[in-house]
Short mmCIF file of C-alpha atoms in Angstrom, two decimals:
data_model
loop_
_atom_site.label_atom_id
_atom_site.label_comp_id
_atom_site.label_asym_id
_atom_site.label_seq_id
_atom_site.Cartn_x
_atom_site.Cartn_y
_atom_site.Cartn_z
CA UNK Z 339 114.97 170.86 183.45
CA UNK Z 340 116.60 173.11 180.44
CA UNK Z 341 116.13 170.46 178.04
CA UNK Z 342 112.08 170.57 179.16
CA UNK Z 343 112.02 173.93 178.46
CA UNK Z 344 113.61 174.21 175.21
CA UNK Z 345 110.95 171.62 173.87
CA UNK Z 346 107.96 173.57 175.76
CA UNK Z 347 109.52 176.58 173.86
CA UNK Z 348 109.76 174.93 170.76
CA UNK Z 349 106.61 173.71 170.83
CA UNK Z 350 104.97 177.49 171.27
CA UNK Z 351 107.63 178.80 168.50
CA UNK Z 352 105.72 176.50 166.15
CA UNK Z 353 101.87 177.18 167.43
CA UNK Z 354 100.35 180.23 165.03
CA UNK Z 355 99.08 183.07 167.27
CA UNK Z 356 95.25 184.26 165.90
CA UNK Z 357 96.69 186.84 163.38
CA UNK Z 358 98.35 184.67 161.85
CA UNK Z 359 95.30 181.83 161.72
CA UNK Z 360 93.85 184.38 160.24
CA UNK Z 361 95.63 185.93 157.67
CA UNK Z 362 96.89 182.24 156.23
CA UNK Z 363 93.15 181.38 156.25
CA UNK Z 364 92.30 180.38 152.37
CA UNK Z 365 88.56 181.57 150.87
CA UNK Z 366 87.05 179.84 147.66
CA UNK Z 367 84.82 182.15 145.43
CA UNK Z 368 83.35 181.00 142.15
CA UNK Z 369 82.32 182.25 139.51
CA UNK Z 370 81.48 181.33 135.46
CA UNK Z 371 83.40 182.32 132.61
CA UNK Z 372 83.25 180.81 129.25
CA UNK Z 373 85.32 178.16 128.14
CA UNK Z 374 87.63 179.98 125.93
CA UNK Z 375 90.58 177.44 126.18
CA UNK Z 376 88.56 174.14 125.31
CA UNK Z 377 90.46 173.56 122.52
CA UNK Z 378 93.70 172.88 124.29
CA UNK Z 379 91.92 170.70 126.45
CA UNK Z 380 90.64 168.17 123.67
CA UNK Z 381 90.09 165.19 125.23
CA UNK Z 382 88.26 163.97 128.57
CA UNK Z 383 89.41 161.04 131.25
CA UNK Z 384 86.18 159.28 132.33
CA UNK Z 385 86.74 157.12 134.73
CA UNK Z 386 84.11 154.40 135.82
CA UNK Z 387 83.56 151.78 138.44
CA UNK Z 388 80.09 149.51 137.69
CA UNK Z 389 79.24 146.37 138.96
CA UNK Z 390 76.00 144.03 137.36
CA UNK Z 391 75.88 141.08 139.67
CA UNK Z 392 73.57 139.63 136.80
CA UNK Z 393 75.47 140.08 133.53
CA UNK Z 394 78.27 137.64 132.63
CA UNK Z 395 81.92 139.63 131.54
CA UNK Z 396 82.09 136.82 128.92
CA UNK Z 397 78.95 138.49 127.00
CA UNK Z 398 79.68 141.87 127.95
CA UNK Z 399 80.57 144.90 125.71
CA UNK Z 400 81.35 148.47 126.10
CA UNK Z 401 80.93 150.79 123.28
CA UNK Z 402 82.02 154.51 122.65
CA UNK Z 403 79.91 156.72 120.68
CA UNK Z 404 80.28 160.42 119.31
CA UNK Z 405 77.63 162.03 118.44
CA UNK Z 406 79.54 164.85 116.79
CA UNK Z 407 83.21 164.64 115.23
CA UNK Z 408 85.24 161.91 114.12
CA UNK Z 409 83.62 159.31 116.16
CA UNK Z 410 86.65 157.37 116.97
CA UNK Z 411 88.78 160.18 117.80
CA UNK Z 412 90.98 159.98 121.05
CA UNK Z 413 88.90 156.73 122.26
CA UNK Z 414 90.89 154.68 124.97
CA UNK Z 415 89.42 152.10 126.28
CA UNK Z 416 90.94 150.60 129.49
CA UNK Z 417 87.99 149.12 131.33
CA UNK Z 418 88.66 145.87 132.82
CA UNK Z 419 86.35 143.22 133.55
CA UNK Z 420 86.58 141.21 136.74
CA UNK Z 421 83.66 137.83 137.34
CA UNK Z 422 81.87 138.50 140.76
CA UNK Z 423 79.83 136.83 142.62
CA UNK Z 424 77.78 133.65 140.52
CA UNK Z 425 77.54 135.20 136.72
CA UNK Z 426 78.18 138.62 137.54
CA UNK Z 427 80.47 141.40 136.42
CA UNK Z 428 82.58 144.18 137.57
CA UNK Z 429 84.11 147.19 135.19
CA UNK Z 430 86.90 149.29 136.70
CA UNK Z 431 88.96 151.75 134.62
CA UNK Z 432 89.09 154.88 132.37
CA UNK Z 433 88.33 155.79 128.89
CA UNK Z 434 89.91 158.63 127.22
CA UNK Z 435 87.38 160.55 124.73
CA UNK Z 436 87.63 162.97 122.97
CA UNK Z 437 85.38 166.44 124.16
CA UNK Z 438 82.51 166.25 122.12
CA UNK Z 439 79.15 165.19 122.38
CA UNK Z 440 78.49 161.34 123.05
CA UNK Z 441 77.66 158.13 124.90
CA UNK Z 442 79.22 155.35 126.15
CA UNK Z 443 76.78 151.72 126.71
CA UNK Z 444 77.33 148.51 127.73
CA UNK Z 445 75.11 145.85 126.93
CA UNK Z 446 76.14 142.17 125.38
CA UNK Z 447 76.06 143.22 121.37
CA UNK Z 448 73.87 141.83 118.08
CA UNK Z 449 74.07 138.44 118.17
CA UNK Z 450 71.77 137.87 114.99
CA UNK Z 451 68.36 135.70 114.56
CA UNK Z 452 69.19 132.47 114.77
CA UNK Z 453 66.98 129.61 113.06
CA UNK Z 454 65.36 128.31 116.19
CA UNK Z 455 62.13 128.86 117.89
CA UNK Z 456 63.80 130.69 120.46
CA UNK Z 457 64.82 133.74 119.05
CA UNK Z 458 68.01 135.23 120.79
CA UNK Z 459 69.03 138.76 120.83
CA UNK Z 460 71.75 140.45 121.81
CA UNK Z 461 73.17 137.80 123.18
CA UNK Z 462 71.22 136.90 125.97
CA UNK Z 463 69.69 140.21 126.92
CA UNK Z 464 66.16 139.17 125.56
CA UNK Z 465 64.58 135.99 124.42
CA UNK Z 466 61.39 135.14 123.59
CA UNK Z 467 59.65 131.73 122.63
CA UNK Z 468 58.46 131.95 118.80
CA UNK Z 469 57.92 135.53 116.81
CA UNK Z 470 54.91 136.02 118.67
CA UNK Z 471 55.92 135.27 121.99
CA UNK Z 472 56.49 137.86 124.88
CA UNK Z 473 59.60 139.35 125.13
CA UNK Z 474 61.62 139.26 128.31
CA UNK Z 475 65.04 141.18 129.03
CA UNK Z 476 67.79 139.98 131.57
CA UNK Z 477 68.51 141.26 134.99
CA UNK Z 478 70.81 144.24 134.35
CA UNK Z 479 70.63 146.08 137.88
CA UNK Z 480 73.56 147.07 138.73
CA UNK Z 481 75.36 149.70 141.25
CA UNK Z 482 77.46 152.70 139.89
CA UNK Z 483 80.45 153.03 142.47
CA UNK Z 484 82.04 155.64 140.82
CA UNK Z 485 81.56 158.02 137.69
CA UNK Z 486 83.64 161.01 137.13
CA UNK Z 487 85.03 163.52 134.32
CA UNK Z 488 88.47 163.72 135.05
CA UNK Z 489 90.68 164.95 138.43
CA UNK Z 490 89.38 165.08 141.47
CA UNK Z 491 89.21 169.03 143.64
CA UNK Z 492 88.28 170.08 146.54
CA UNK Z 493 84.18 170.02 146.92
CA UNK Z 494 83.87 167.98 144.11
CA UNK Z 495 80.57 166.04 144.56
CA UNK Z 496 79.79 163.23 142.27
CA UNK Z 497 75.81 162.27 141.69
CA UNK Z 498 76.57 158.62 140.44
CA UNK Z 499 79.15 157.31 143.63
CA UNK Z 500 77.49 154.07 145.25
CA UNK Z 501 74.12 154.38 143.56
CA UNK Z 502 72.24 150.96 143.05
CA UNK Z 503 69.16 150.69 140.26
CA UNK Z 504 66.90 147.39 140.27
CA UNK Z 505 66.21 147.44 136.28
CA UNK Z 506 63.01 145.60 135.50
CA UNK Z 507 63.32 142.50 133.11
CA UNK Z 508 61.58 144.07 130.61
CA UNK Z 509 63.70 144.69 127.09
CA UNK Z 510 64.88 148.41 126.95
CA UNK Z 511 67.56 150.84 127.74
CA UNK Z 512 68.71 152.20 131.66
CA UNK Z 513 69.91 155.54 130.43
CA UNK Z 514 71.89 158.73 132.14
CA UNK Z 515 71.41 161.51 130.63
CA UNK Z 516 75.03 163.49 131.68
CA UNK Z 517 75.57 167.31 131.23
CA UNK Z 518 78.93 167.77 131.61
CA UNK Z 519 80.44 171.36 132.84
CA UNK Z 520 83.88 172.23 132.42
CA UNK Z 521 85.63 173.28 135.75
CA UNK Z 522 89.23 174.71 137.02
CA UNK Z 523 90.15 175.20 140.47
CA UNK Z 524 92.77 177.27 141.35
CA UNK Z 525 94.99 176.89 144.02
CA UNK Z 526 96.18 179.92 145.84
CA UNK Z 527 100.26 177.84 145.70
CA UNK Z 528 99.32 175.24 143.22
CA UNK Z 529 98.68 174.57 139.49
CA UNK Z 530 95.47 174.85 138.77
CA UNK Z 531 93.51 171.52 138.76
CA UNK Z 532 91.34 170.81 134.78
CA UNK Z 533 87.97 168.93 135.30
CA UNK Z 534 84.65 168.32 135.42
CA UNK Z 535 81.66 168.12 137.44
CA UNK Z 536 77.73 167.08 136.33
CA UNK Z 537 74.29 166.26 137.06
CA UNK Z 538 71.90 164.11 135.52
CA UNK Z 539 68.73 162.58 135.03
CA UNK Z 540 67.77 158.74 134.23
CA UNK Z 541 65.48 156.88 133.22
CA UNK Z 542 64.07 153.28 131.71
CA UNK Z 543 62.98 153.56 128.38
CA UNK Z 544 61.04 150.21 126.88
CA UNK Z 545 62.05 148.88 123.57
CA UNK Z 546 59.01 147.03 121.56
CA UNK Z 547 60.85 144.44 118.84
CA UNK Z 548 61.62 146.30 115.90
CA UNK Z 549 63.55 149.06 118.47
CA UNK Z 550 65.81 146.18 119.86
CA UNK Z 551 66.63 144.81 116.57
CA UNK Z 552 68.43 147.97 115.62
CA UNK Z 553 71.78 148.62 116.58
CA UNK Z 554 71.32 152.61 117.98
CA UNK Z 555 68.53 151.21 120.28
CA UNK Z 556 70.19 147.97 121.53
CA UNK Z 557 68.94 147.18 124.97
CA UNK Z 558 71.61 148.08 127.84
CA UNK Z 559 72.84 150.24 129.98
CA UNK Z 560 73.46 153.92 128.43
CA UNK Z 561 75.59 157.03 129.24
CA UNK Z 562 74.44 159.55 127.62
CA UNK Z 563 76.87 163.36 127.72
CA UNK Z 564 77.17 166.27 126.44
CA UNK Z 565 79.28 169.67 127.74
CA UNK Z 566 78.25 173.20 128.99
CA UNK Z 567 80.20 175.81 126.43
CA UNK Z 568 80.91 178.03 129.58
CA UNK Z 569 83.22 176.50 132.94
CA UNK Z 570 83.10 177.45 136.52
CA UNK Z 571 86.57 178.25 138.10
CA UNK Z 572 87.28 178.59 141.49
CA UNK Z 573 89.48 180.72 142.59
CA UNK Z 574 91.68 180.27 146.35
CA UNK Z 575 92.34 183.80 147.69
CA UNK Z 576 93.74 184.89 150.97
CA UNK Z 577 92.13 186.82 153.48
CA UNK Z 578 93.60 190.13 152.82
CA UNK Z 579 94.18 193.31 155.99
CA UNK Z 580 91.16 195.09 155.04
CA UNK Z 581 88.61 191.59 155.27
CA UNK Z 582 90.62 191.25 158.60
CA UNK Z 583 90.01 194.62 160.31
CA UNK Z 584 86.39 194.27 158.89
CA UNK Z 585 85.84 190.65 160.88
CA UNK Z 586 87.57 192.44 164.05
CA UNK Z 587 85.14 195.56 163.78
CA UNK Z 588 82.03 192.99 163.20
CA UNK Z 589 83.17 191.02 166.53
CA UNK Z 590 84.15 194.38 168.79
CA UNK Z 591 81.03 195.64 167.39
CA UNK Z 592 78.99 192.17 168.25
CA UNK Z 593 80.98 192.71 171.90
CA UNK Z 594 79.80 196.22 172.18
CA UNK Z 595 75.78 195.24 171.10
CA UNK Z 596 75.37 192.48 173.67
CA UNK Z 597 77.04 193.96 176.37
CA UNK Z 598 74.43 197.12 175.82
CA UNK Z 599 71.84 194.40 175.74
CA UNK Z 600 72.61 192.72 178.96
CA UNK Z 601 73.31 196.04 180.56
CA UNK Z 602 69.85 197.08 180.02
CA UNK Z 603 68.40 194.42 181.28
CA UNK Z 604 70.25 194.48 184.22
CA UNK Z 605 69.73 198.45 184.59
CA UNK Z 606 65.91 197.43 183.64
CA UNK Z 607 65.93 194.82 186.77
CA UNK Z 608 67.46 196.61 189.33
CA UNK Z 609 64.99 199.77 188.73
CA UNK Z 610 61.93 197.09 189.12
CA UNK Z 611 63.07 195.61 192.25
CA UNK Z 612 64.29 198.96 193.56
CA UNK Z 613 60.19 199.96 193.29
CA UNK Z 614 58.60 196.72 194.29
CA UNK Z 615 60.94 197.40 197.57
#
């Protein structure tokens, strides 16, 4: 039928032929270059997803540090705190710093000595019976869903997405140490995308009593960042005539090499039987 035909015709007016698979194909390259534009780019979007299945929201704090600058510049906080599970916790949302040096924690605060023999700190993260009792810490394992440093691009690989840690109950700090490097990605037909990518290390640290009782050592969980001075950008470019006449020549070429091989072999063969006969 016509009307058959006009769709089966349709349908191979809108298939690409090879060329033109090829020469729409999109290549990334990357390279570094330093981060001469920071400065319009002042603050960061951190945005976290943490869940401690043994630290109540009710006693729960988290805290914004600079370690360089005004250290309350650009901080918003809007991490919200959801109950899970019996006394646990789940933080979901962003904060907005600004693109210094830092760390964010969360942990339950000072809550002062009271005058009882069981001496509370923080809240409920350690306890002890008497001054010269042993010190014990509360549960705070928890699993990091989600950390990132602003928009997601393509290839972007986060270290801390569904990572679990069983923290011991001893008093001290879980801390990440974060090094932040500044990244663009540019489309080939697109704005460019602004971010971030990292690694990190971590580690327990244990806090003897006179550590916990000050306020930069306070036993939690600890984010520790900083950022590279220089960025990688990647770059979208389009496979240009000359990279496509080079990937023909490779595959005649590859054609030409095997079918040299095989016809040796076969040449080889044929002389070998030709004398055994």
């Amino acid at each position: 039928p016509a009307d058959s035909d006009a769709a089966a015709d349709a349908i191979c007016a809108d298939r690409p032929t090879a060329s033109q698979l090829v020469f729409s194909s999109v290549k990334t390259v990357h390279h570094m270059t330093v981060d001469s534009a920071a400065a319009d780019r002042p603050s960061v979007r951190i945005s976290l997803h943490a869940t401690f299945p043994h630290l109540a929201c009710d006693s729960t704090n988290l805290e914004v540090e600079a370690t360089r600058g005004d250290p309350t510049m650009d901080v918003v906080n809007s991490i919200v705190k959801t109950p899970v599970g019996e006394g646990g916790c789940s933080l979901k949302g962003e904060l907005l710093v600004g693109k210094v040096g830092g760390n964010f924690h969360i942990s339950t605060g000072m809550a002062g000595l009271p005058s009882s023999p069981m001496l509370q700190l923080s809240s409920g993260l350690m306890s002890a019976t008497g001054l010269m009792g042993s010190f014990k810490g509360v549960n705070m394992s928890h699993t990091i869903h989600h950390l990132s440093f602003g928009p997601k691009f393509p290839g972007r690989s986060n270290p801390l997405e569904e990572v679990t840690n069983v923290v011991s109950t001893d008093v001290g700090q879980y801390q990440f140490h974060i090094k932040v490097i500044p990244t663009v990605y540019k489309y080939l037909r697109r704005s460019p995308v602004y971010s971030n990518q990292y690694s990190l290390s971590e580690q327990f640290v244990k806090l003897d009593l006179m550590s916990a009782l000050k306020a930069s050592s306070a036993p939690g969980i600890f984010f520790y960042y900083d950022f590279y001075p220089v960025m990688v950008e990647y770059d979208e470019e389009k496979v240009s005539i000359l990279q496509f006449l080079t990937r023909i020549c490779g595959i005649i070429g590859g054609i030409f090499t095997v079918s040299g091989l095989i016809d040796g072999f076969l040449h080889q063969s044929y002389q070998q039987l030709k004398k055994a006969a």
